[in-house]
PDB file of C-alpha atoms in Angstrom:
ATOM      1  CA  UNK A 254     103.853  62.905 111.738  1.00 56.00           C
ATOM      2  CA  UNK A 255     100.017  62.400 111.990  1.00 59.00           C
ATOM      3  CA  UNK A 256     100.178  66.309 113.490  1.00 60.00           C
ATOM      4  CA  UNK A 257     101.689  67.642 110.879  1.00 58.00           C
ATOM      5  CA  UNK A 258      99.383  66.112 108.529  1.00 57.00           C
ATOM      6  CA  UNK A 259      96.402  66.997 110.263  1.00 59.00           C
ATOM      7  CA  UNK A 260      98.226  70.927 110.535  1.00 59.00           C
ATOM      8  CA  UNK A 261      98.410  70.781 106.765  1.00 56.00           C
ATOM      9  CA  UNK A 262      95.135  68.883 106.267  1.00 61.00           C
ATOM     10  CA  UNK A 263      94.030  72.699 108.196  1.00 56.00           C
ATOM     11  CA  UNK A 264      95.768  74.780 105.823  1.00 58.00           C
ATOM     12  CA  UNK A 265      94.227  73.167 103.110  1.00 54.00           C
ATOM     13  CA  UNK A 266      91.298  73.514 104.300  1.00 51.00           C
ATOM     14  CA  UNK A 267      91.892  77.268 105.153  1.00 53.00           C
ATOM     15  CA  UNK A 268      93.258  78.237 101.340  1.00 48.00           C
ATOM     16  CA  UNK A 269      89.835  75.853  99.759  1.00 47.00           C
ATOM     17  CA  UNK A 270      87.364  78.388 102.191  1.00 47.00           C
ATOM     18  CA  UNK A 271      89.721  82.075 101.245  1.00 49.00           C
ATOM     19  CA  UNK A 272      89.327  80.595  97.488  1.00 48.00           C
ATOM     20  CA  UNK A 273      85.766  81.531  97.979  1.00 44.00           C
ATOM     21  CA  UNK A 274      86.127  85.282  99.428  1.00 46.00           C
ATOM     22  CA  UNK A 275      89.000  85.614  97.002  1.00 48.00           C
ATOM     23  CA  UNK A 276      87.972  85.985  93.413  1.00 50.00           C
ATOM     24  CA  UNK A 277      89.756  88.115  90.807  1.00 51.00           C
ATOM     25  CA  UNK A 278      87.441  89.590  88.698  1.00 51.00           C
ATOM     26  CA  UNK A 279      89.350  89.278  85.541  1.00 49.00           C
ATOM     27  CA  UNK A 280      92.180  87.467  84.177  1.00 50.00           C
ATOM     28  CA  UNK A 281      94.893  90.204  84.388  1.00 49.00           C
ATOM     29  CA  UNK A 282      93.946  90.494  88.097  1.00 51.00           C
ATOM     30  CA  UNK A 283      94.333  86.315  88.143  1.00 51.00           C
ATOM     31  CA  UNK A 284      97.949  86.544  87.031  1.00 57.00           C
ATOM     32  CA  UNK A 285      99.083  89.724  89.117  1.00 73.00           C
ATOM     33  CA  UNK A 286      97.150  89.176  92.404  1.00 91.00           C
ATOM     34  CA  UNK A 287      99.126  87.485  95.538  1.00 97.00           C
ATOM     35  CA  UNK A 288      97.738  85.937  98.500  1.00 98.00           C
ATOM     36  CA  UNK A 289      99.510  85.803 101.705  1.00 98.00           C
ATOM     37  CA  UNK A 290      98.685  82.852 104.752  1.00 99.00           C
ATOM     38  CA  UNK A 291      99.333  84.252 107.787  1.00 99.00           C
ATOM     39  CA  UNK A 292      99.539  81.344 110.959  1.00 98.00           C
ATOM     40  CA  UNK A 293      99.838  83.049 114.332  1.00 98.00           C
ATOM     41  CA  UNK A 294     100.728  80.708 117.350  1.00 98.00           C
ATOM     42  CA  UNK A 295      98.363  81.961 119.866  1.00 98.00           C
ATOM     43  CA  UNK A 296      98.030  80.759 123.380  1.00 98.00           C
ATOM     44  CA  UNK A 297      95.004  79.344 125.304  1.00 96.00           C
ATOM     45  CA  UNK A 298      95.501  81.509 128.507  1.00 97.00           C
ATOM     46  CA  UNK A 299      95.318  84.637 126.742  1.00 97.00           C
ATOM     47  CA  UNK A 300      93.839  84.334 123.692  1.00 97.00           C
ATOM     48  CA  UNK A 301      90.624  85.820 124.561  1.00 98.00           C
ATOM     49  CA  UNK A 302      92.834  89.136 124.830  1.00 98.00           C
ATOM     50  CA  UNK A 303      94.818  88.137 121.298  1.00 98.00           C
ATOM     51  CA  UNK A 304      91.401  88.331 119.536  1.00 98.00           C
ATOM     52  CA  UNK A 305      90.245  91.588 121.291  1.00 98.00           C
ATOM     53  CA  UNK A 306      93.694  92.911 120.157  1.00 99.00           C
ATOM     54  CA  UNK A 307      93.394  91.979 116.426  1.00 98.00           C
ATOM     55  CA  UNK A 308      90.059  92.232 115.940  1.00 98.00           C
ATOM     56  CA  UNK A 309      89.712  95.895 117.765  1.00 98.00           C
ATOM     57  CA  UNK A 310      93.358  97.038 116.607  1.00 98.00           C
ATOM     58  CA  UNK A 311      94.904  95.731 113.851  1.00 98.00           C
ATOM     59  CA  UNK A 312      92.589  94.747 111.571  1.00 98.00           C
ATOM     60  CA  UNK A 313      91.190  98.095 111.665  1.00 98.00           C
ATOM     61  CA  UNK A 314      95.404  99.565 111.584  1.00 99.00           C
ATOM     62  CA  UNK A 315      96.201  97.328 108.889  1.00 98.00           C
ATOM     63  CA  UNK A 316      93.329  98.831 107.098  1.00 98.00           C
ATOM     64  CA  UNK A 317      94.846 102.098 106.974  1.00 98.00           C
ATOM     65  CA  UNK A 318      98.039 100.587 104.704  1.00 98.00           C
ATOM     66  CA  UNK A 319      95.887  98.627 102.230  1.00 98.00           C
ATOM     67  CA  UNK A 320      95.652  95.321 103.942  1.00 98.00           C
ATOM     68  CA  UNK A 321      92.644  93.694 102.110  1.00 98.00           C
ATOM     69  CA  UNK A 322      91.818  90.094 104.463  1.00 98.00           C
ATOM     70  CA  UNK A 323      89.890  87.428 103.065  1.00 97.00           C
ATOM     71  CA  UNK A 324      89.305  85.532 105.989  1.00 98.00           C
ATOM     72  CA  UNK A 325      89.703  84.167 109.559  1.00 98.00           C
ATOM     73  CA  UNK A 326      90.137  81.001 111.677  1.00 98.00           C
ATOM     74  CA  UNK A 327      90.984  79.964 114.544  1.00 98.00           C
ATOM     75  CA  UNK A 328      92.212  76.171 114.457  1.00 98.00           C
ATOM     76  CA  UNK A 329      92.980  73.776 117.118  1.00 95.00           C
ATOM     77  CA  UNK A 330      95.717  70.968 116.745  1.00 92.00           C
ATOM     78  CA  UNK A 331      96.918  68.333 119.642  1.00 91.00           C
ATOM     79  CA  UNK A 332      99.738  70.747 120.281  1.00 92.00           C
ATOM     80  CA  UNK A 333      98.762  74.218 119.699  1.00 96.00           C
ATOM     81  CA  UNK A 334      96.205  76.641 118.990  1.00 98.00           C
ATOM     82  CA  UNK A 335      96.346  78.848 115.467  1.00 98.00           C
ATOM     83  CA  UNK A 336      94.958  82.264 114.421  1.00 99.00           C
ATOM     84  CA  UNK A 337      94.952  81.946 110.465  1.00 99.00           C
ATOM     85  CA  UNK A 338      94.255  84.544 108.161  1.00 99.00           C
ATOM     86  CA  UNK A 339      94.566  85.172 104.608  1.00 98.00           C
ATOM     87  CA  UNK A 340      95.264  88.788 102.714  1.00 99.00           C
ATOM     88  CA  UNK A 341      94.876  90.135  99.215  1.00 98.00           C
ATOM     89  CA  UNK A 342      97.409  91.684  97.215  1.00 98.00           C
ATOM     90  CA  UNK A 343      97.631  93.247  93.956  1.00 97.00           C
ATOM     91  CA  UNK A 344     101.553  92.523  93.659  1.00 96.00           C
ATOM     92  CA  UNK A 345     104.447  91.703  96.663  1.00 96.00           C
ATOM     93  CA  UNK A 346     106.195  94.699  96.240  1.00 96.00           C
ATOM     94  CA  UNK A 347     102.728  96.527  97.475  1.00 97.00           C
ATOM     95  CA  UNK A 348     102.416  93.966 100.374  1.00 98.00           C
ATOM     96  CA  UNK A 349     106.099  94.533 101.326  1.00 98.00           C
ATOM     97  CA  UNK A 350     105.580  98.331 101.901  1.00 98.00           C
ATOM     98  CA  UNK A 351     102.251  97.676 103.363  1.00 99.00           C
ATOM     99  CA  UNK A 352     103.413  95.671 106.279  1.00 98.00           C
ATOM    100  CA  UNK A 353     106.647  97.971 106.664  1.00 98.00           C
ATOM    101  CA  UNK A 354     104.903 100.870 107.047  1.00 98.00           C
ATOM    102  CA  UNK A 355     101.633  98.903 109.902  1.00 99.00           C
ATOM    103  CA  UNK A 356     104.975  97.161 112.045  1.00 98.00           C
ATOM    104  CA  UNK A 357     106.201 101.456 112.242  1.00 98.00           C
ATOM    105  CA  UNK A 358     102.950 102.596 112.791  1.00 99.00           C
ATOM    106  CA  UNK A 359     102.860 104.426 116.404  1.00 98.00           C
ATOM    107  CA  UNK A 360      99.867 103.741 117.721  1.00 98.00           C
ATOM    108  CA  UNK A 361     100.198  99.526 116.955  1.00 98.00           C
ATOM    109  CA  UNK A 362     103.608  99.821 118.438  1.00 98.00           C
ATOM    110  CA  UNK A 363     102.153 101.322 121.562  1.00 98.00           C
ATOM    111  CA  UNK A 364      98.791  98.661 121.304  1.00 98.00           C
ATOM    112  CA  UNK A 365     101.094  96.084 121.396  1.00 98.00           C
ATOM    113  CA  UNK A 366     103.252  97.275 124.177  1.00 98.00           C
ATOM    114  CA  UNK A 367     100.548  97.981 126.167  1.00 98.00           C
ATOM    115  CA  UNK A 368      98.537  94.588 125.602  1.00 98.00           C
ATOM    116  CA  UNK A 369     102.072  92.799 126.617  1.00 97.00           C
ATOM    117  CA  UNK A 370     102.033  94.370 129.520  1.00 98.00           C
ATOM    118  CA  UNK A 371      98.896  93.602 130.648  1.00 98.00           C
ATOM    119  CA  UNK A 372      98.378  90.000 128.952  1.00 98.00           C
ATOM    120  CA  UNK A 373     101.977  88.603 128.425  1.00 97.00           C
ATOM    121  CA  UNK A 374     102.930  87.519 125.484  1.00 97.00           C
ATOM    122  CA  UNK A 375     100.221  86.693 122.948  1.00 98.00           C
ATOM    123  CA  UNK A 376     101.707  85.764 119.595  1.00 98.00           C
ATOM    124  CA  UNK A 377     104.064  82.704 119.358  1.00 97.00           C
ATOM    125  CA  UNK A 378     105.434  81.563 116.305  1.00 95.00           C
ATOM    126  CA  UNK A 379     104.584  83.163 113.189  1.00 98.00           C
ATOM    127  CA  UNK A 380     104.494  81.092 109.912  1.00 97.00           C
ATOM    128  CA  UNK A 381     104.126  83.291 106.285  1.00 97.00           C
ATOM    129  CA  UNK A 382     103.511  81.671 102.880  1.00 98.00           C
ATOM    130  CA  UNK A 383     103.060  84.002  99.521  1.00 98.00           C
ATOM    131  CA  UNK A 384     100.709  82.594  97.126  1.00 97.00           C
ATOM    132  CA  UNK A 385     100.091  83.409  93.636  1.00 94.00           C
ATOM    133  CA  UNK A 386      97.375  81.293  91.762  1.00 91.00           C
ATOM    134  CA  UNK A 387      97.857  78.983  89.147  1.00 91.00           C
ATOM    135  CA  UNK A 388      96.671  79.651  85.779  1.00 89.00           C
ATOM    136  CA  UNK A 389      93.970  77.106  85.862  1.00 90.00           C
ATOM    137  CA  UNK A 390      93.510  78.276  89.412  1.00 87.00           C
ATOM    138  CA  UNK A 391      89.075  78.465  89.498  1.00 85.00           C
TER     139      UNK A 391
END
């Protein structure tokens, strides 16, 4: 129990910090505007190479489809290691096409082969939550 507390004690923490690179700029884009958590499992042995992969790859993939991220972290627990991230949206159905049309992209297919191959698996578990603020959300 006092892991999971402490791994939600991180996500709070995560979502108080993306509040901050996350402003709408007016109240129409308050009520429309999603925000999606991303939490990647990543893995001590090779996470050197699961960095160089998102940070040299995807990011700059997922750019090409409209993904708009807030913010990074990388957070340690007792039993695991975490890549968090959070992304802008103006609505779900625009994030739903987004990420269908980066997981068919060719080259990212072929990045992520490739990177397999060479660094095993780099991605464990993969947690999603889609957030839309509150209207007394700051």
């Amino acid at each position: 129990m006092p892991n999971r507390l402490r791994r939600w004690g991180l996500i709070g923490a995560a979502l108080a910090a993306a509040a901050l690179f996350t402003t709408p700029t007016s109240a129409t884009e308050r009520v429309t505007m999603i925000e999606q958590l991303r939490i990647y499992e990543i893995f001590e042995s090779n996470k050197e190479a699961f960095h160089a992969r998102f940070r040299d790859h995807a990011a700059r993939i997922m750019k090409t489809y409209g993904f708009d991220i807030a913010a990074m972290w990388e957070a340690r627990t007792k039993d695991r290691t975490e890549f968090i991230y959070v992304l802008r949206w103006p609505d779900e159905a625009t994030m739903r096409q987004s990420w269908a049309s980066f997981m068919q992209d060719a080259e990212w297919s072929a990045i992520k082969e490739r990177t397999s191959a060479e660094h095993g698996r780099l991605v464990g578990g993969i947690e999603e939550r889609v957030m839309q603020r509150t209207s007394y959300s700051p």
